PDB file of C-alpha atoms in Angstrom:
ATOM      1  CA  UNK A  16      32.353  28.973   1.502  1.00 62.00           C
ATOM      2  CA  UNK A  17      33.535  25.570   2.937  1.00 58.00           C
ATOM      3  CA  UNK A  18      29.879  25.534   5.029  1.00 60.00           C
ATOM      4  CA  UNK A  19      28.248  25.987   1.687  1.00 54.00           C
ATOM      5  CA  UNK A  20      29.979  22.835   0.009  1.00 53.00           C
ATOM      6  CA  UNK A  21      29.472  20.782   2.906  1.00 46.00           C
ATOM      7  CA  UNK A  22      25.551  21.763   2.511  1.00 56.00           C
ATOM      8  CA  UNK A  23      25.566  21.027  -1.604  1.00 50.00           C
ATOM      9  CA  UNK A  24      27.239  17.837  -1.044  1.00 50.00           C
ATOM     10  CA  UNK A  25      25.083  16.391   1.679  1.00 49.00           C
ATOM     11  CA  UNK A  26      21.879  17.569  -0.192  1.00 51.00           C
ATOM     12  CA  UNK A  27      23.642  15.977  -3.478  1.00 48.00           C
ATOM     13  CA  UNK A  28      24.074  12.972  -1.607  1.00 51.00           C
ATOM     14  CA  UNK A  29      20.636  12.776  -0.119  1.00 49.00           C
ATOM     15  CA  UNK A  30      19.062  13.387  -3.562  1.00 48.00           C
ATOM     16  CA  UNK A  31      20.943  10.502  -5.215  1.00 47.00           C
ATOM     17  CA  UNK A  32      20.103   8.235  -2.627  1.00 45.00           C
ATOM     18  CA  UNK A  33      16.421   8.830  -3.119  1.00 47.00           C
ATOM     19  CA  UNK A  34      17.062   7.567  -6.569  1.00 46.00           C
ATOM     20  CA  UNK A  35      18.733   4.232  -5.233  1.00 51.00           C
ATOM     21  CA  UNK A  36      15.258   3.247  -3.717  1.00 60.00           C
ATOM     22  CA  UNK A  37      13.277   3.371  -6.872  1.00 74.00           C
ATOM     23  CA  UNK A  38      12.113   0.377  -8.428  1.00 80.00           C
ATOM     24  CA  UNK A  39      13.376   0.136 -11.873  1.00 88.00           C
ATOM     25  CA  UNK A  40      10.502   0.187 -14.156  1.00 88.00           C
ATOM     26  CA  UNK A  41      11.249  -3.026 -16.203  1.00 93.00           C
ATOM     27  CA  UNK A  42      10.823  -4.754 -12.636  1.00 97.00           C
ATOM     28  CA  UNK A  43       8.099  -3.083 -10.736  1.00 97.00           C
ATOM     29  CA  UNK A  44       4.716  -4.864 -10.066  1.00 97.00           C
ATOM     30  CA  UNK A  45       1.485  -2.958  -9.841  1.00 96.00           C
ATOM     31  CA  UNK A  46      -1.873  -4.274 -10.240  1.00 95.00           C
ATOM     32  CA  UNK A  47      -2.021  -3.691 -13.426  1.00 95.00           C
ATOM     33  CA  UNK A  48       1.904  -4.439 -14.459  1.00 96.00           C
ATOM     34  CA  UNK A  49       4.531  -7.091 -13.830  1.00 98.00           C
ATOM     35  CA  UNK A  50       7.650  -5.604 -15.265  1.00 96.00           C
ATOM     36  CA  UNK A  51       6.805  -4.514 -18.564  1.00 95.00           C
ATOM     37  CA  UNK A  52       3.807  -6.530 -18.802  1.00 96.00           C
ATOM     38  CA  UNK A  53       0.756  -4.633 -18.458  1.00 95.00           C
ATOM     39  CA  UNK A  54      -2.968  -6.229 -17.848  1.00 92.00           C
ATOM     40  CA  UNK A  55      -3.251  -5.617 -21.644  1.00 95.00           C
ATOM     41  CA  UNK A  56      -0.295  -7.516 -22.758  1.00 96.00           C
ATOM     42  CA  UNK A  57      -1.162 -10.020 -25.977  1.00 96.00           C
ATOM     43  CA  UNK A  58       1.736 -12.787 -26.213  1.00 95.00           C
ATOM     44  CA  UNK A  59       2.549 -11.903 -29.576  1.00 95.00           C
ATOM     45  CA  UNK A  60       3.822  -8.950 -28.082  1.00 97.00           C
ATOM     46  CA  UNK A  61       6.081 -10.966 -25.654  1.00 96.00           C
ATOM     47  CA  UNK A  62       9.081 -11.203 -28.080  1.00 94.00           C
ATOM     48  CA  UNK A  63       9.454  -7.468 -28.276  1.00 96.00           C
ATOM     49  CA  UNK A  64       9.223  -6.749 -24.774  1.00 96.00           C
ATOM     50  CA  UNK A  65      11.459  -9.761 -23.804  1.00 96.00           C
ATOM     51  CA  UNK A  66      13.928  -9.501 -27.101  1.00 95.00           C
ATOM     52  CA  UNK A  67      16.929  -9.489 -24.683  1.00 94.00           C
ATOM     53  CA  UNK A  68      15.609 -12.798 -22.982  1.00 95.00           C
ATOM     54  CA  UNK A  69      15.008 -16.149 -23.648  1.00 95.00           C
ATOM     55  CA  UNK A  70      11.053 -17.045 -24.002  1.00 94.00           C
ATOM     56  CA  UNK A  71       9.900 -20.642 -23.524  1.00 94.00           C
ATOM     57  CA  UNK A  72       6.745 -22.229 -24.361  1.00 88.00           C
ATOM     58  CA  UNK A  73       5.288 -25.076 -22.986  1.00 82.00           C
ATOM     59  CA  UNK A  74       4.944 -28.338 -25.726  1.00 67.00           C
ATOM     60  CA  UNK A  75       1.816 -29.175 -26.219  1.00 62.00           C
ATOM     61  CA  UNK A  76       1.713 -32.673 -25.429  1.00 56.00           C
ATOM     62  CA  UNK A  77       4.478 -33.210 -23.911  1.00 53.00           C
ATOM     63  CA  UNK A  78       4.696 -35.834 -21.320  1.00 52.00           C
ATOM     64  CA  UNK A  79       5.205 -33.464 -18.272  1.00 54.00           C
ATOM     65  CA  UNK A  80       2.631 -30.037 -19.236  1.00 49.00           C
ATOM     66  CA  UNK A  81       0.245 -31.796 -21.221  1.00 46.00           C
ATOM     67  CA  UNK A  82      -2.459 -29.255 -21.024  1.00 55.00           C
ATOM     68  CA  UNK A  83       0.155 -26.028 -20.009  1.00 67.00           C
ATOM     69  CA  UNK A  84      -0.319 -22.952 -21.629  1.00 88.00           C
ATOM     70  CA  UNK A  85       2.741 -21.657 -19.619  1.00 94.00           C
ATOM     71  CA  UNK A  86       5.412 -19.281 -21.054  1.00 95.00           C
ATOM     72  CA  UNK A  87       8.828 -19.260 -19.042  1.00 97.00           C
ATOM     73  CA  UNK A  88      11.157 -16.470 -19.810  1.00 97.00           C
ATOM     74  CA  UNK A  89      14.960 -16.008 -18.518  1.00 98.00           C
ATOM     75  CA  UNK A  90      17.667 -13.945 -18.589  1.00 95.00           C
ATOM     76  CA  UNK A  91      20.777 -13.947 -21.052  1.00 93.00           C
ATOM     77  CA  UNK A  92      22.356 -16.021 -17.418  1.00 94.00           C
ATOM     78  CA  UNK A  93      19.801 -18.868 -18.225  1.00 95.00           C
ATOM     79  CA  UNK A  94      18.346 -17.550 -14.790  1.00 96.00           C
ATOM     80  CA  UNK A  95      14.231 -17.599 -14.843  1.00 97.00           C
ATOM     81  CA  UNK A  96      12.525 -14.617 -14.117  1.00 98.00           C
ATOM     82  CA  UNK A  97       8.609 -15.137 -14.695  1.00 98.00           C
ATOM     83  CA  UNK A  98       6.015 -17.697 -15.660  1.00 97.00           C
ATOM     84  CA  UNK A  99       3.056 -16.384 -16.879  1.00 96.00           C
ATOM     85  CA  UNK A 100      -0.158 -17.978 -18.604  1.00 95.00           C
ATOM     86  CA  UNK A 101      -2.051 -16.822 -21.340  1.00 95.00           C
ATOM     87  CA  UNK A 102      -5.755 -16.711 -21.335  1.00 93.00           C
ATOM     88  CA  UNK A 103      -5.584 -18.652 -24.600  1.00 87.00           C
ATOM     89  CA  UNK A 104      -2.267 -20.600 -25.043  1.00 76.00           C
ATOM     90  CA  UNK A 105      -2.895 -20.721 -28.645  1.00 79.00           C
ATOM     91  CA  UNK A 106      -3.908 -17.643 -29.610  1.00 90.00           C
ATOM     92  CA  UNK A 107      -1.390 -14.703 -30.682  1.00 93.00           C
ATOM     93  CA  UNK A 108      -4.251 -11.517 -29.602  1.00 95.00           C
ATOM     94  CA  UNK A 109      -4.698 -13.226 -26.254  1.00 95.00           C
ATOM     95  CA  UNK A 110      -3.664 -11.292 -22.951  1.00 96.00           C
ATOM     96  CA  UNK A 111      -1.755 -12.603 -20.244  1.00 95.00           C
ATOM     97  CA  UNK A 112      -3.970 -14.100 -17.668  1.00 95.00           C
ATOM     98  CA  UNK A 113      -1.567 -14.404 -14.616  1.00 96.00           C
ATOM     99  CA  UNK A 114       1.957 -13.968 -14.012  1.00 98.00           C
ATOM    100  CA  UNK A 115       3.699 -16.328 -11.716  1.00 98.00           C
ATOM    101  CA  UNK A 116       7.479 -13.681  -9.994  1.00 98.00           C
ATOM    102  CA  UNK A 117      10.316 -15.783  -9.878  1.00 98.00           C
ATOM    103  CA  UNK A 118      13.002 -13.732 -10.094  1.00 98.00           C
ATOM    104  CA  UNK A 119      13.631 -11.064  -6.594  1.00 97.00           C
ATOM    105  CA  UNK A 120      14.241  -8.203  -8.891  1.00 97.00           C
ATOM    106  CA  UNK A 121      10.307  -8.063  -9.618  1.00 98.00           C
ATOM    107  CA  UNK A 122       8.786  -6.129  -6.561  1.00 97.00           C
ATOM    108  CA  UNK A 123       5.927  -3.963  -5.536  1.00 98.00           C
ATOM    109  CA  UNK A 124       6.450   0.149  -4.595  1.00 96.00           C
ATOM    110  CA  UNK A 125       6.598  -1.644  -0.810  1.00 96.00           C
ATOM    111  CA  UNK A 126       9.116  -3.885  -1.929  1.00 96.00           C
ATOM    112  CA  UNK A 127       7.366  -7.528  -1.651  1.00 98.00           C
ATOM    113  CA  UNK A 128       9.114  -9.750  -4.311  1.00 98.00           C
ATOM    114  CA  UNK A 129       9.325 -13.292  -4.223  1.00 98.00           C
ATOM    115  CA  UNK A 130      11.764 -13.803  -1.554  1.00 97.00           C
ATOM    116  CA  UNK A 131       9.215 -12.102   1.283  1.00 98.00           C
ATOM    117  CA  UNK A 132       8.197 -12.587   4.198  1.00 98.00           C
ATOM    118  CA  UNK A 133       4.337 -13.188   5.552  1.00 98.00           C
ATOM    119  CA  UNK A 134       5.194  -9.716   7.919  1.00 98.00           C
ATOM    120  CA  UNK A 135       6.262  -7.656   4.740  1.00 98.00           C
ATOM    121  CA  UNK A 136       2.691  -8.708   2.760  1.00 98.00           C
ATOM    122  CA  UNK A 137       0.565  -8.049   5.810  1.00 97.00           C
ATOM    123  CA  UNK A 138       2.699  -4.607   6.969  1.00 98.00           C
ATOM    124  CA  UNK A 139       2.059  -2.859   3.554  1.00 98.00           C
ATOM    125  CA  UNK A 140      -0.678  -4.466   1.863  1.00 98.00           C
ATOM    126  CA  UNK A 141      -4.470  -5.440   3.543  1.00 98.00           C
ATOM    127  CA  UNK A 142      -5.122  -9.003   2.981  1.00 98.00           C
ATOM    128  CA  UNK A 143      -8.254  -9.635   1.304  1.00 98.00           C
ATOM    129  CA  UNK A 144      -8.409 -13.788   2.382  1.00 98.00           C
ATOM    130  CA  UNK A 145      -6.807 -16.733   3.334  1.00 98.00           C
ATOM    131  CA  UNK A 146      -7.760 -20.020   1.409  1.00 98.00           C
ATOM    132  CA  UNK A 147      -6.148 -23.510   3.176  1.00 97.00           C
ATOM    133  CA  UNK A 148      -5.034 -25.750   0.998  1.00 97.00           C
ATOM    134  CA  UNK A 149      -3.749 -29.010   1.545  1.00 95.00           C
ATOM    135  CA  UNK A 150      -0.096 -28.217   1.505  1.00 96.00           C
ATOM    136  CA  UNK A 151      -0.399 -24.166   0.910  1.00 97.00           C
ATOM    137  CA  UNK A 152      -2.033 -21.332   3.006  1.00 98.00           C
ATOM    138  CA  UNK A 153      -3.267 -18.939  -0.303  1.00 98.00           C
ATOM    139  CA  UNK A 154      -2.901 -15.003   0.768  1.00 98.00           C
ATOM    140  CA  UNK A 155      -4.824 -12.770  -1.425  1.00 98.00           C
ATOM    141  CA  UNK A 156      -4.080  -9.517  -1.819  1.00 98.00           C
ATOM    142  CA  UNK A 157      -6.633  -7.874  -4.145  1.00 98.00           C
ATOM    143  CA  UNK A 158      -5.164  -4.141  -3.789  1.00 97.00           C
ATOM    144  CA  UNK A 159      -2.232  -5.804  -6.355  1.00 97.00           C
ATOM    145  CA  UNK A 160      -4.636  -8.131  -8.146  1.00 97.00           C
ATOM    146  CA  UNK A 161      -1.945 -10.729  -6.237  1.00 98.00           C
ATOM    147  CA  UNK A 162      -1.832 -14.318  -4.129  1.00 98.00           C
ATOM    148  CA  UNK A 163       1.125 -15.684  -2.525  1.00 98.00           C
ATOM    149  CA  UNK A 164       1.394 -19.055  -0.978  1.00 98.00           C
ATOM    150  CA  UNK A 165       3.240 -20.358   2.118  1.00 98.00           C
ATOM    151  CA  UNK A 166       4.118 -23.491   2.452  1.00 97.00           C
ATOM    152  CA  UNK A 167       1.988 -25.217   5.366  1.00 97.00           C
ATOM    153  CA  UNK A 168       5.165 -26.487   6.949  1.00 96.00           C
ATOM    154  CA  UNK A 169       5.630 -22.408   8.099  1.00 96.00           C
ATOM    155  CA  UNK A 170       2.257 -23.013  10.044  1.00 96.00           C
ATOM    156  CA  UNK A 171       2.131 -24.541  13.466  1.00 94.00           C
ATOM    157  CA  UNK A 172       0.822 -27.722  13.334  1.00 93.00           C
ATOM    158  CA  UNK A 173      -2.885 -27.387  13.813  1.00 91.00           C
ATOM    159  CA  UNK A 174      -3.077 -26.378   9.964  1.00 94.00           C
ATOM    160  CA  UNK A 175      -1.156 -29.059   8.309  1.00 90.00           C
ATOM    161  CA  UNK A 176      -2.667 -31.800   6.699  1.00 84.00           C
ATOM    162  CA  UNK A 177      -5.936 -30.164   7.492  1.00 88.00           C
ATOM    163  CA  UNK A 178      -7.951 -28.352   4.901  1.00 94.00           C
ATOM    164  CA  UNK A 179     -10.948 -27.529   7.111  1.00 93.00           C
ATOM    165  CA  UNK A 180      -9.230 -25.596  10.063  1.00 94.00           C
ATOM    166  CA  UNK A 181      -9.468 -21.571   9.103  1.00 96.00           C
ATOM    167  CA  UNK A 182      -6.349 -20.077   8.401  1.00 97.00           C
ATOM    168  CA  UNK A 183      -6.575 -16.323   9.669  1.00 97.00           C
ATOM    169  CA  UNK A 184      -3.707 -14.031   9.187  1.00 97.00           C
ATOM    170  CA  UNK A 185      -2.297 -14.235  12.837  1.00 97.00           C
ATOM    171  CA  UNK A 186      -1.797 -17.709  12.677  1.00 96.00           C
ATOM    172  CA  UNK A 187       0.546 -17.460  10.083  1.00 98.00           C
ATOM    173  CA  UNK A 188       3.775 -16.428  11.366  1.00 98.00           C
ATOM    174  CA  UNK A 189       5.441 -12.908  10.642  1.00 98.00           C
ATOM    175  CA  UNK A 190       8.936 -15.654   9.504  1.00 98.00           C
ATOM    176  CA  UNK A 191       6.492 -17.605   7.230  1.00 98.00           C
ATOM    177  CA  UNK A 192       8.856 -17.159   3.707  1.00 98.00           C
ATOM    178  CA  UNK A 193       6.564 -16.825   0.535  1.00 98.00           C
ATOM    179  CA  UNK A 194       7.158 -19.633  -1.554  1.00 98.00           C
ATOM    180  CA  UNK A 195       5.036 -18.545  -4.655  1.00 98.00           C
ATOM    181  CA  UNK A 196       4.110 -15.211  -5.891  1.00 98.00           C
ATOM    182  CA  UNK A 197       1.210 -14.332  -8.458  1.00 98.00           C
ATOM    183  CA  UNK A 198      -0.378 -11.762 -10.170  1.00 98.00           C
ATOM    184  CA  UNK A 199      -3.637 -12.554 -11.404  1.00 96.00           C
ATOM    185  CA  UNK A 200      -5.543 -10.244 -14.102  1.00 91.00           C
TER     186      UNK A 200
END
């Protein structure tokens, strides 16, 4: 009898902590969702799915975004969680055109969130290209409709400053830290 407890409990266990490593659904990232956001999204349909945070919109003309479409929403903390951009900032029916993951919570199945690594993007996802900027080194990773950039100063120094030199995924190093994540529709 005591064998058969010991054998309940340890499966009971096991199941539950299967359950620990799901994503919760109001933060997983696909590509086609961010959270609750799907690739259909309008942003008149932001209040509803963010009525128990705080939505932001970008003045128009004010002296910082003058041009920003850009919708910042945070939690009841005051603590941002996403930035995303409409295709049309001034339209109600348009669709959310990318989606820039603040907060850590936000991740894919594999876990990337916004507080990655280069060696977690490249270990789960293939990388489609590698665009140099003049401070950044732009990852895409089409199989999420997603980019991240590292900041140069995580490349040796052959790559910073310099826009022509090709960036190719092993020189980027695996302790690079993501410093912006997007999903792009």
């Amino acid at each position: 009898m005591m064998k058969k407890i010991c054998i309940f409990l340890v499966a009971l266990s096991l199941l539950t902590s299967c359950d620990d490593d799901k994503i919760d659904p109001k933060f997983e990232i696909s590509s086609t969702q961010v959270g609750m956001l799907k690739k259909t999204t309008t942003v008149k349909q932001l209040d509803s799915i963010f009525k128990n945070d705080s939505m932001v919109k970008a003045e128009k003309g004010s002296r910082y975004l003058s041009s920003s479409k850009e919708i910042t929403i945070y939690d009841k903390k005051g603590e941002k969680l996403l930035i995303m951009e409409p295709i049309e900032g001034e339209n109600p029916d348009a669709t959310i055109e990318s989606v820039q993951i603040i907060d850590k919570r936000y991740q894919t199945a594999s876990g990337i969130s916004s507080d990655s690594y280069f060696k977690d993007i490249k270990d789960n996802y293939p990388i489609s290209k590698i665009e140099n900027t003049l401070s950044s080194a732009v990852v895409f990773v089409d199989s999420l409709n997603a980019y991240f950039t590292i900041d140069k100063k995580e490349l040796p120094l052959l790559y910073r400053g310099n826009t022509d030199q090709k960036i190719e995924a092993q020189n980027i190093p695996d302790s690079a830290k993501v410093k912006h994540f997007w999903v792009s529709w």
